[in-house]
Amino acid sequence: MLRVGLTGGIGSGKSTVARRLVARGAVLVDSDVLAREVVAAGTDGLAEIVAAFGEEVLGPDGGLDRPALASVVFGDADARARLNAIVHPRVRAASDALIAAAPADAVVVQDVPLLVEGGMAPFFPLVVVVHTEAEERVRRLVEQRGMPEADARSRIAAQVDDDARRAAADVWLDNSGAPDALEAVVDALWDERLVPFEANLRRGEAVRTTEAVLVDPDPDWPAHAARLAARVSAAAGGREVAHTGSTAVPGLPAKDVIDLQLAVGSLDEVAGFRGALEAVGFPWRPEVDHDNPKSPGAAWPKLYHGTADPGRRTHLHIREIGSPGWRYALLFRDWLRADREAREEYLAVKRRAASESGGDGPRYADLKEPWFDGAADRAEAWAVSSGWVPSLA
Ligand code: ADP
């Protein structure tokens, strides 16, 4: 099973995307629908609301009078918090029940309008954000949903901005164009990413791409790393996760791989959260646990997790705080960040290795290796001269 968090601003096209995913076979868990169901007439949710806010929030039919409730909680943060404390746990329980009832190989799409606002993004293996410019959203809400323009604008203003959503997005679906264009993008997402991701997760398998192709530095790499690090950290009980490797060095062409280093006090701790890491998309690959035996990290213990997501190459290295391997990953990154000459030299080594290996990953790694012997000494010398000490993140 793969759980996908689907979000986006009001009027962005979430429901449209959800419908298409359901047509392709997804199981939909719609938070808005559940939020209505858990306070429907006759539910204990509604009884609690009446107990908290009085009979005046009931309509003549005995159901919830939404406008009346809205006017009670409007502008009253405490009242809103009390309402949320009634509704949110029930929505979560109802979602959990639907997820538990879904088939083992389901792609479960959870439509959660306030996913980013609620800080829920790190708890999904994949977050899909539907994006449409605010002015276009207003136009669609007014013209197609008949919403008064002022309502559309005030609802948009009450939600997080696009930057916050972008930071949480594993997949950014631009819905500025025609509906047909969106459908084609959603179909490709389903076929090329969601279906294989689900299969990998279910089997506990990581994507195995060893191809070594250097690409130009992507200015979004740090943002990708931050998003993935938040996910890993949440699964690992809040432990520190650092972005390491070449994609952590601004301006350096690299393989399009995000390296993350999760810092633990002892590798023995990992057994306590391994299941959680795997559940959010990072299966353990015990066969590559050791650091590359030819590298200065030979025999330095680590645990290695790959990713089940075919859309984002990620390596997760788990190392003990204070261990030589942990320190070296941070030192090497910081030295390359600080020393332009070293960076250029390393790039030349990488380019040569990429071309001589013909893109074969293991061969590429072997070809780069000799350079590290001297480089490690220079990085250490730099640490001494600059007073570098490793910091966690
Ligand atoms: P959300 O669920 O994010 O609030 P909807 O999926 O309901 O958004 O979309 C808002 C409105 O815009 C709906 O009436 C929908 O039919 C319409 N819509 C969605 N995508 C497009 C598009 N690409 N072009 C024009 N209208 C669209």
Tab-separated table of C-alpha atoms and ligand atoms in Angstrom:
chain	number	residue	atom	x	y	z
A	1	MET	CA	0.000	0.000	0.000
A	2	LEU	CA	1.081	3.523	-0.770
A	3	ARG	CA	-0.489	6.492	1.004
A	4	VAL	CA	-0.384	9.673	-1.051
A	5	GLY	CA	-1.148	13.047	0.530
A	6	LEU	CA	-3.016	15.214	-1.982
A	7	THR	CA	-3.343	18.905	-1.290
A	8	GLY	CA	-3.486	22.344	-2.846
A	9	GLY	CA	-5.229	25.633	-2.311
A	10	ILE	CA	-8.978	25.858	-2.611
A	11	GLY	CA	-10.001	25.782	-6.255
A	12	SER	CA	-6.604	24.506	-7.417
A	13	GLY	CA	-8.051	21.277	-8.800
A	14	LYS	CA	-7.541	18.724	-6.008
A	15	SER	CA	-10.936	17.126	-6.455
A	16	THR	CA	-10.376	16.994	-10.198
A	17	VAL	CA	-7.038	15.215	-9.683
A	18	ALA	CA	-8.559	12.911	-7.053
A	19	ARG	CA	-11.324	11.909	-9.447
A	20	ARG	CA	-8.825	10.984	-12.135
A	21	LEU	CA	-6.718	8.985	-9.687
A	22	VAL	CA	-9.813	7.103	-8.572
A	23	ALA	CA	-10.636	6.390	-12.221
A	24	ARG	CA	-7.165	4.855	-12.521
A	25	GLY	CA	-7.728	2.685	-9.450
A	26	ALA	CA	-6.834	4.721	-6.378
A	27	VAL	CA	-8.768	4.465	-3.116
A	28	LEU	CA	-9.822	7.970	-2.079
A	29	VAL	CA	-9.991	9.154	1.512
A	30	ASP	CA	-11.515	12.622	1.379
A	31	SER	CA	-11.045	14.654	4.576
A	32	ASP	CA	-13.809	17.103	3.680
A	33	VAL	CA	-16.321	14.311	3.219
A	34	LEU	CA	-15.238	12.649	6.473
A	35	ALA	CA	-15.399	15.974	8.316
A	36	ARG	CA	-19.056	16.181	7.336
A	37	GLU	CA	-19.803	12.538	8.112
A	38	VAL	CA	-18.376	12.603	11.631
A	39	VAL	CA	-20.785	15.398	12.627
A	40	ALA	CA	-23.807	14.192	10.671
A	41	ALA	CA	-27.201	13.965	12.394
A	42	GLY	CA	-27.239	11.284	15.079
A	43	THR	CA	-23.438	11.076	15.529
A	44	ASP	CA	-21.698	11.503	18.853
A	45	GLY	CA	-19.578	14.132	17.090
A	46	LEU	CA	-22.652	16.281	16.623
A	47	ALA	CA	-23.729	15.657	20.216
A	48	GLU	CA	-20.355	16.952	21.412
A	49	ILE	CA	-20.646	20.026	19.253
A	50	VAL	CA	-24.067	20.800	20.679
A	51	ALA	CA	-22.712	20.254	24.195
A	52	ALA	CA	-19.882	22.676	23.465
A	53	PHE	CA	-21.684	25.362	21.484
A	54	GLY	CA	-25.382	25.040	22.335
A	55	GLU	CA	-28.578	24.126	20.530
A	56	GLU	CA	-28.349	27.210	18.327
A	57	VAL	CA	-25.881	25.394	16.025
A	58	LEU	CA	-28.625	22.898	15.118
A	59	GLY	CA	-30.890	23.407	12.119
A	60	PRO	CA	-34.621	22.690	12.084
A	61	ASP	CA	-33.924	19.182	10.735
A	62	GLY	CA	-31.741	18.314	13.732
A	63	GLY	CA	-28.579	18.446	11.613
A	64	LEU	CA	-25.666	20.809	11.987
A	65	ASP	CA	-26.401	24.381	10.885
A	66	ARG	CA	-22.971	25.109	9.376
A	67	PRO	CA	-23.418	28.853	8.898
A	68	ALA	CA	-24.600	29.141	12.537
A	69	LEU	CA	-21.564	27.186	13.762
A	70	ALA	CA	-19.291	29.238	11.526
A	71	SER	CA	-20.572	32.462	13.045
A	72	VAL	CA	-19.979	31.121	16.570
A	73	VAL	CA	-16.356	30.170	15.911
A	74	PHE	CA	-15.564	33.041	13.550
A	75	GLY	CA	-12.867	35.263	15.039
A	76	ASP	CA	-12.711	33.156	18.221
A	77	ALA	CA	-9.526	31.098	18.268
A	78	ASP	CA	-10.513	29.215	21.442
A	79	ALA	CA	-13.840	28.188	20.001
A	80	ARG	CA	-12.145	27.043	16.815
A	81	ALA	CA	-9.669	25.005	18.838
A	82	ARG	CA	-12.542	23.370	20.755
A	83	LEU	CA	-14.303	22.577	17.481
A	84	ASN	CA	-11.114	21.125	15.994
A	85	ALA	CA	-10.578	19.004	19.083
A	86	ILE	CA	-13.982	17.457	18.424
A	87	VAL	CA	-13.706	17.058	14.666
A	88	HIS	CA	-10.035	16.283	13.950
A	89	PRO	CA	-9.599	13.104	16.024
A	90	ARG	CA	-12.799	11.727	14.511
A	91	VAL	CA	-11.652	12.501	10.985
A	92	ARG	CA	-8.335	10.807	11.742
A	93	ALA	CA	-10.067	7.714	13.160
A	94	ALA	CA	-12.406	7.542	10.162
A	95	SER	CA	-9.434	7.918	7.765
A	96	ASP	CA	-7.529	5.194	9.588
A	97	ALA	CA	-10.512	2.863	9.352
A	98	LEU	CA	-10.811	3.437	5.591
A	99	ILE	CA	-7.082	2.892	5.115
A	100	ALA	CA	-7.174	-0.284	7.196
A	101	ALA	CA	-10.009	-1.573	5.019
A	102	ALA	CA	-8.201	-0.860	1.723
A	103	PRO	CA	-6.566	-3.742	-0.166
A	104	ALA	CA	-2.924	-4.471	0.629
A	105	ASP	CA	-1.855	-3.255	-2.822
A	106	ALA	CA	-3.936	-0.067	-2.810
A	107	VAL	CA	-2.734	3.381	-3.710
A	108	VAL	CA	-4.638	5.358	-1.081
A	109	VAL	CA	-5.027	9.024	-1.949
A	110	GLN	CA	-5.787	11.181	1.059
A	111	ASP	CA	-7.305	14.496	-0.043
A	112	VAL	CA	-6.367	16.827	2.805
A	113	PRO	CA	-6.946	20.511	2.015
A	114	LEU	CA	-4.973	21.688	5.068
A	115	LEU	CA	-2.208	19.069	4.872
A	116	VAL	CA	0.568	21.654	4.863
A	117	GLU	CA	-1.072	23.892	7.463
A	118	GLY	CA	-1.474	20.860	9.731
A	119	GLY	CA	2.186	19.851	9.439
A	120	MET	CA	1.185	16.459	8.073
A	121	ALA	CA	3.427	16.358	4.985
A	122	PRO	CA	6.334	14.427	6.564
A	123	PHE	CA	4.025	11.585	7.540
A	124	PHE	CA	3.202	10.634	3.947
A	125	PRO	CA	5.603	8.718	1.688
A	126	LEU	CA	4.563	11.100	-1.093
A	127	VAL	CA	2.866	14.491	-1.185
A	128	VAL	CA	1.203	15.724	-4.366
A	129	VAL	CA	0.395	19.429	-4.558
A	130	VAL	CA	-1.991	20.751	-7.177
A	131	HIS	CA	-1.134	24.284	-8.174
A	132	THR	CA	-3.094	26.973	-9.969
A	133	GLU	CA	-2.380	30.706	-9.721
A	134	ALA	CA	-4.627	32.426	-7.202
A	135	GLU	CA	-6.363	34.688	-9.752
A	136	GLU	CA	-7.262	31.710	-11.910
A	137	ARG	CA	-8.549	29.862	-8.828
A	138	VAL	CA	-10.799	32.792	-7.975
A	139	ARG	CA	-12.093	32.777	-11.542
A	140	ARG	CA	-12.855	29.030	-11.474
A	141	LEU	CA	-14.461	29.161	-8.031
A	142	VAL	CA	-16.709	32.025	-9.087
A	143	GLU	CA	-17.565	30.819	-12.587
A	144	GLN	CA	-17.741	27.077	-12.066
A	145	ARG	CA	-18.648	26.655	-8.436
A	146	GLY	CA	-20.752	29.795	-8.087
A	147	MET	CA	-18.817	31.024	-5.072
A	148	PRO	CA	-19.065	34.762	-4.301
A	149	GLU	CA	-15.759	36.382	-5.281
A	150	ALA	CA	-15.171	37.864	-1.809
A	151	ASP	CA	-15.571	34.386	-0.263
A	152	ALA	CA	-13.118	32.876	-2.715
A	153	ARG	CA	-10.557	35.580	-1.955
A	154	SER	CA	-10.896	35.371	1.819
A	155	ARG	CA	-10.615	31.572	1.782
A	156	ILE	CA	-7.494	31.735	-0.340
A	157	ALA	CA	-6.021	34.366	1.976
A	158	ALA	CA	-6.660	32.153	5.021
A	159	GLN	CA	-4.546	29.287	3.601
A	160	VAL	CA	-0.761	28.911	3.439
A	161	ASP	CA	1.003	30.484	0.485
A	162	ASP	CA	2.407	28.689	-2.536
A	163	ASP	CA	5.960	28.696	-1.191
A	164	ALA	CA	4.943	26.671	1.853
A	165	ARG	CA	3.111	24.185	-0.356
A	166	ARG	CA	6.006	23.978	-2.777
A	167	ALA	CA	8.350	23.102	0.084
A	168	ALA	CA	6.141	20.145	0.985
A	169	ALA	CA	5.608	18.910	-2.582
A	170	ASP	CA	7.209	15.723	-3.859
A	171	VAL	CA	5.064	16.216	-6.920
A	172	TRP	CA	3.990	19.646	-8.119
A	173	LEU	CA	1.073	19.372	-10.532
A	174	ASP	CA	0.543	22.557	-12.474
A	175	ASN	CA	-3.142	22.898	-13.337
A	176	SER	CA	-2.950	26.282	-15.064
A	177	GLY	CA	-3.772	24.744	-18.417
A	178	ALA	CA	-6.720	22.868	-19.844
A	179	PRO	CA	-8.303	19.908	-18.008
A	180	ASP	CA	-7.013	17.519	-20.699
A	181	ALA	CA	-3.455	18.535	-19.994
A	182	LEU	CA	-3.950	17.840	-16.294
A	183	GLU	CA	-5.382	14.425	-17.010
A	184	ALA	CA	-2.370	13.426	-19.078
A	185	VAL	CA	-0.017	14.520	-16.299
A	186	VAL	CA	-2.013	12.624	-13.668
A	187	ASP	CA	-2.024	9.505	-15.840
A	188	ALA	CA	1.743	9.670	-16.219
A	189	LEU	CA	2.101	10.168	-12.465
A	190	TRP	CA	-0.051	7.115	-11.838
A	191	ASP	CA	1.730	4.852	-14.317
A	192	GLU	CA	5.302	5.946	-13.842
A	193	ARG	CA	5.447	6.762	-10.169
A	194	LEU	CA	2.516	5.769	-7.953
A	195	VAL	CA	2.034	2.213	-9.211
A	196	PRO	CA	5.735	1.221	-9.113
A	197	PHE	CA	6.234	3.082	-5.812
A	198	GLU	CA	3.388	1.090	-4.263
A	199	ALA	CA	4.799	-2.200	-5.543
A	200	ASN	CA	8.259	-1.373	-4.189
A	201	LEU	CA	6.867	-0.395	-0.795
A	202	ARG	CA	4.782	-3.524	-0.500
A	203	ARG	CA	7.788	-5.712	-1.298
A	204	GLY	CA	10.197	-3.654	0.802
A	205	GLU	CA	12.308	-3.049	-2.285
A	206	ALA	CA	14.428	-0.054	-3.096
A	207	VAL	CA	14.785	1.333	-6.594
A	208	ARG	CA	18.054	0.046	-8.004
A	209	THR	CA	19.557	2.567	-10.326
A	210	THR	CA	23.288	2.529	-10.458
A	211	GLU	CA	23.580	4.769	-13.485
A	212	ALA	CA	26.165	7.516	-13.010
A	213	VAL	CA	25.189	10.525	-15.076
A	214	LEU	CA	26.367	13.965	-14.027
A	215	VAL	CA	23.807	16.730	-14.342
A	216	ASP	CA	24.056	20.469	-13.822
A	217	PRO	CA	23.421	21.604	-10.264
A	218	ASP	CA	19.721	21.923	-9.549
A	219	PRO	CA	18.932	24.927	-7.354
A	220	ASP	CA	16.049	22.893	-5.919
A	221	TRP	CA	18.293	20.139	-4.511
A	222	PRO	CA	18.515	21.716	-1.035
A	223	ALA	CA	14.719	22.055	-0.921
A	224	HIS	CA	14.284	18.421	-1.975
A	225	ALA	CA	16.759	17.412	0.703
A	226	ALA	CA	14.981	19.453	3.374
A	227	ARG	CA	11.663	17.855	2.505
A	228	LEU	CA	13.072	14.314	2.518
A	229	ALA	CA	15.048	15.004	5.690
A	230	ALA	CA	11.865	16.129	7.460
A	231	ARG	CA	10.206	12.858	6.423
A	232	VAL	CA	13.132	10.724	7.588
A	233	SER	CA	13.439	12.666	10.820
A	234	ALA	CA	9.731	12.314	11.597
A	235	ALA	CA	9.978	8.546	11.063
A	236	ALA	CA	13.148	8.392	13.167
A	237	GLY	CA	11.674	10.024	16.248
A	238	GLY	CA	12.908	13.534	15.444
A	239	ARG	CA	16.582	12.643	15.066
A	240	GLU	CA	18.860	14.938	13.054
A	241	VAL	CA	19.175	14.447	9.313
A	242	ALA	CA	21.807	16.271	7.275
A	243	HIS	CA	22.050	16.771	3.515
A	244	THR	CA	25.438	15.399	2.452
A	245	GLY	CA	27.120	14.365	-0.786
A	246	SER	CA	27.608	16.400	-3.943
A	247	THR	CA	24.050	17.704	-4.216
A	248	ALA	CA	24.707	19.474	-0.886
A	249	VAL	CA	27.516	21.491	-2.446
A	250	PRO	CA	26.042	24.514	-4.243
A	251	GLY	CA	27.132	24.876	-7.854
A	252	LEU	CA	28.624	21.393	-8.177
A	253	PRO	CA	27.378	19.200	-11.039
A	254	ALA	CA	26.474	15.816	-9.590
A	255	LYS	CA	24.493	12.674	-10.002
A	256	ASP	CA	20.868	13.557	-9.372
A	257	VAL	CA	20.886	11.799	-6.015
A	258	ILE	CA	20.027	13.317	-2.662
A	259	ASP	CA	22.318	11.892	0.031
A	260	LEU	CA	21.001	12.149	3.549
A	261	GLN	CA	22.812	11.295	6.746
A	262	LEU	CA	20.689	10.309	9.705
A	263	ALA	CA	22.597	10.676	12.959
A	264	VAL	CA	22.008	8.127	15.711
A	265	GLY	CA	23.621	7.596	19.081
A	266	SER	CA	24.017	3.907	18.309
A	267	LEU	CA	23.126	1.835	15.252
A	268	ASP	CA	21.258	-0.467	17.642
A	269	GLU	CA	18.584	2.220	17.990
A	270	VAL	CA	17.594	1.827	14.357
A	271	ALA	CA	15.679	-1.393	14.979
A	272	GLY	CA	13.202	0.721	16.943
A	273	PHE	CA	12.183	2.846	13.966
A	274	ARG	CA	13.216	0.833	10.921
A	275	GLY	CA	9.592	-0.092	10.220
A	276	ALA	CA	8.574	3.564	10.295
A	277	LEU	CA	11.370	4.506	7.879
A	278	GLU	CA	10.341	1.746	5.505
A	279	ALA	CA	6.679	2.760	5.741
A	280	VAL	CA	7.454	6.287	4.495
A	281	GLY	CA	9.427	4.948	1.556
A	282	PHE	CA	12.987	4.132	2.653
A	283	PRO	CA	13.590	0.368	2.619
A	284	TRP	CA	16.682	-1.003	4.300
A	285	ARG	CA	19.286	-2.519	1.993
A	286	PRO	CA	21.462	-4.576	4.318
A	287	GLU	CA	23.622	-5.757	1.409
A	288	VAL	CA	25.113	-2.259	1.101
A	289	ASP	CA	25.372	-1.400	4.775
A	290	HIS	CA	29.129	-1.021	4.832
A	291	ASP	CA	30.784	2.086	3.454
A	292	ASN	CA	32.558	1.510	0.161
A	293	PRO	CA	35.471	-0.710	1.213
A	294	LYS	CA	37.891	1.236	-0.970
A	295	SER	CA	36.975	4.575	0.500
A	296	PRO	CA	38.535	6.092	3.585
A	297	GLY	CA	35.324	4.905	5.242
A	298	ALA	CA	36.358	1.272	4.907
A	299	ALA	CA	34.976	-0.760	7.756
A	300	TRP	CA	33.158	2.229	9.129
A	301	PRO	CA	29.784	0.906	10.184
A	302	LYS	CA	26.621	2.381	8.784
A	303	LEU	CA	23.154	1.273	7.828
A	304	TYR	CA	21.925	2.054	4.364
A	305	HIS	CA	18.374	2.650	3.209
A	306	GLY	CA	17.405	3.315	-0.394
A	307	THR	CA	14.138	4.721	-1.658
A	308	ALA	CA	11.076	2.962	-3.006
A	309	ASP	CA	10.094	6.112	-4.941
A	310	PRO	CA	11.048	5.789	-8.610
A	311	GLY	CA	10.735	9.559	-8.987
A	312	ARG	CA	13.441	10.762	-6.634
A	313	ARG	CA	16.806	9.053	-6.174
A	314	THR	CA	17.762	9.232	-2.517
A	315	HIS	CA	20.419	7.511	-0.436
A	316	LEU	CA	19.938	7.403	3.303
A	317	HIS	CA	23.082	6.698	5.302
A	318	ILE	CA	22.608	6.084	9.005
A	319	ARG	CA	25.745	6.649	11.037
A	320	GLU	CA	26.637	7.047	14.678
A	321	ILE	CA	27.219	10.559	15.947
A	322	GLY	CA	30.932	11.072	16.480
A	323	SER	CA	31.959	8.079	14.352
A	324	PRO	CA	34.645	8.580	11.673
A	325	GLY	CA	32.180	7.938	8.832
A	326	TRP	CA	29.650	10.424	10.206
A	327	ARG	CA	32.336	13.058	10.644
A	328	TYR	CA	33.884	12.451	7.228
A	329	ALA	CA	30.583	12.916	5.343
A	330	LEU	CA	30.111	16.315	6.982
A	331	LEU	CA	33.757	17.352	6.652
A	332	PHE	CA	33.966	16.472	2.984
A	333	ARG	CA	30.791	18.408	2.213
A	334	ASP	CA	31.861	21.473	4.170
A	335	TRP	CA	35.380	21.449	2.713
A	336	LEU	CA	33.985	21.331	-0.852
A	337	ARG	CA	31.546	24.101	-0.002
A	338	ALA	CA	34.392	26.254	1.276
A	339	ASP	CA	37.185	25.509	-1.199
A	340	ARG	CA	36.513	26.413	-4.818
A	341	GLU	CA	39.715	24.870	-6.099
A	342	ALA	CA	38.939	21.554	-4.420
A	343	ARG	CA	35.465	21.681	-5.864
A	344	GLU	CA	36.740	22.208	-9.399
A	345	GLU	CA	39.314	19.494	-9.036
A	346	TYR	CA	36.690	17.069	-7.737
A	347	LEU	CA	34.401	17.984	-10.607
A	348	ALA	CA	37.158	17.219	-13.115
A	349	VAL	CA	37.673	13.837	-11.429
A	350	LYS	CA	33.946	13.160	-11.575
A	351	ARG	CA	33.670	14.130	-15.231
A	352	ARG	CA	36.549	11.883	-16.189
A	353	ALA	CA	35.098	8.999	-14.151
A	354	ALA	CA	31.651	9.506	-15.686
A	355	SER	CA	32.998	9.421	-19.197
A	356	GLU	CA	35.441	6.527	-18.664
A	357	SER	CA	32.840	4.430	-16.857
A	358	GLY	CA	30.291	4.956	-19.606
A	359	GLY	CA	27.769	5.758	-16.856
A	360	ASP	CA	28.215	2.497	-14.953
A	361	GLY	CA	27.781	3.384	-11.276
A	362	PRO	CA	30.146	0.945	-9.553
A	363	ARG	CA	32.840	1.554	-12.174
A	364	TYR	CA	32.339	5.309	-11.769
A	365	ALA	CA	32.809	5.021	-7.996
A	366	ASP	CA	36.000	2.968	-8.466
A	367	LEU	CA	37.445	5.486	-10.891
A	368	LYS	CA	36.846	8.387	-8.497
A	369	GLU	CA	38.285	6.534	-5.531
A	370	PRO	CA	42.039	7.182	-5.821
A	371	TRP	CA	41.469	10.912	-5.617
A	372	PHE	CA	39.925	10.586	-2.167
A	373	ASP	CA	43.164	9.408	-0.530
A	374	GLY	CA	44.903	12.733	-0.995
A	375	ALA	CA	41.680	14.701	-0.702
A	376	ALA	CA	40.959	13.304	2.747
A	377	ASP	CA	44.285	14.659	4.025
A	378	ARG	CA	43.582	18.050	2.495
A	379	ALA	CA	40.094	18.152	3.976
A	380	GLU	CA	41.611	17.366	7.385
A	381	ALA	CA	44.178	20.114	6.923
A	382	TRP	CA	41.375	22.500	6.055
A	383	ALA	CA	39.483	21.439	9.180
A	384	VAL	CA	42.500	22.320	11.307
A	385	SER	CA	43.202	25.645	9.612
A	386	SER	CA	39.563	26.765	9.626
A	387	GLY	CA	38.732	25.440	13.086
A	388	TRP	CA	35.985	23.259	11.583
A	389	VAL	CA	33.992	21.106	13.922
A	390	PRO	CA	31.161	18.870	12.774
A	391	SER	CA	27.710	20.140	13.500
A	392	LEU	CA	24.706	17.878	13.465
A	393	ALA	CA	22.638	19.264	10.592
B	1	ADP	P1	-10.328	21.902	-5.294
B	1	ADP	O1	-10.816	20.523	-5.023
B	1	ADP	O2	-8.833	22.024	-5.223
B	1	ADP	O3	-10.987	22.974	-4.490
B	1	ADP	P2	-11.615	21.515	-7.869
B	1	ADP	O4	-11.018	20.279	-8.395
B	1	ADP	O5	-12.997	21.440	-7.328
B	1	ADP	O6	-10.638	22.231	-6.820
B	1	ADP	O7	-11.529	22.610	-9.036
B	1	ADP	C1	-12.119	23.908	-8.875
B	1	ADP	C2	-13.037	24.191	-10.067
B	1	ADP	O8	-12.199	24.386	-11.220
B	1	ADP	C3	-13.976	23.053	-10.375
B	1	ADP	O9	-15.190	23.586	-10.786
B	1	ADP	C4	-13.250	22.317	-11.512
B	1	ADP	O10	-14.174	21.664	-12.363
B	1	ADP	C5	-12.533	23.442	-12.230
B	1	ADP	N1	-11.280	23.037	-12.854
B	1	ADP	C6	-10.366	22.153	-12.403
B	1	ADP	N2	-9.313	22.075	-13.238
B	1	ADP	C7	-9.553	22.941	-14.248
B	1	ADP	C8	-8.837	23.338	-15.425
B	1	ADP	N3	-7.631	22.825	-15.707
B	1	ADP	N4	-9.390	24.264	-16.215
B	1	ADP	C9	-10.588	24.809	-15.918
B	1	ADP	N5	-11.328	24.477	-14.844
B	1	ADP	C10	-10.811	23.557	-14.002
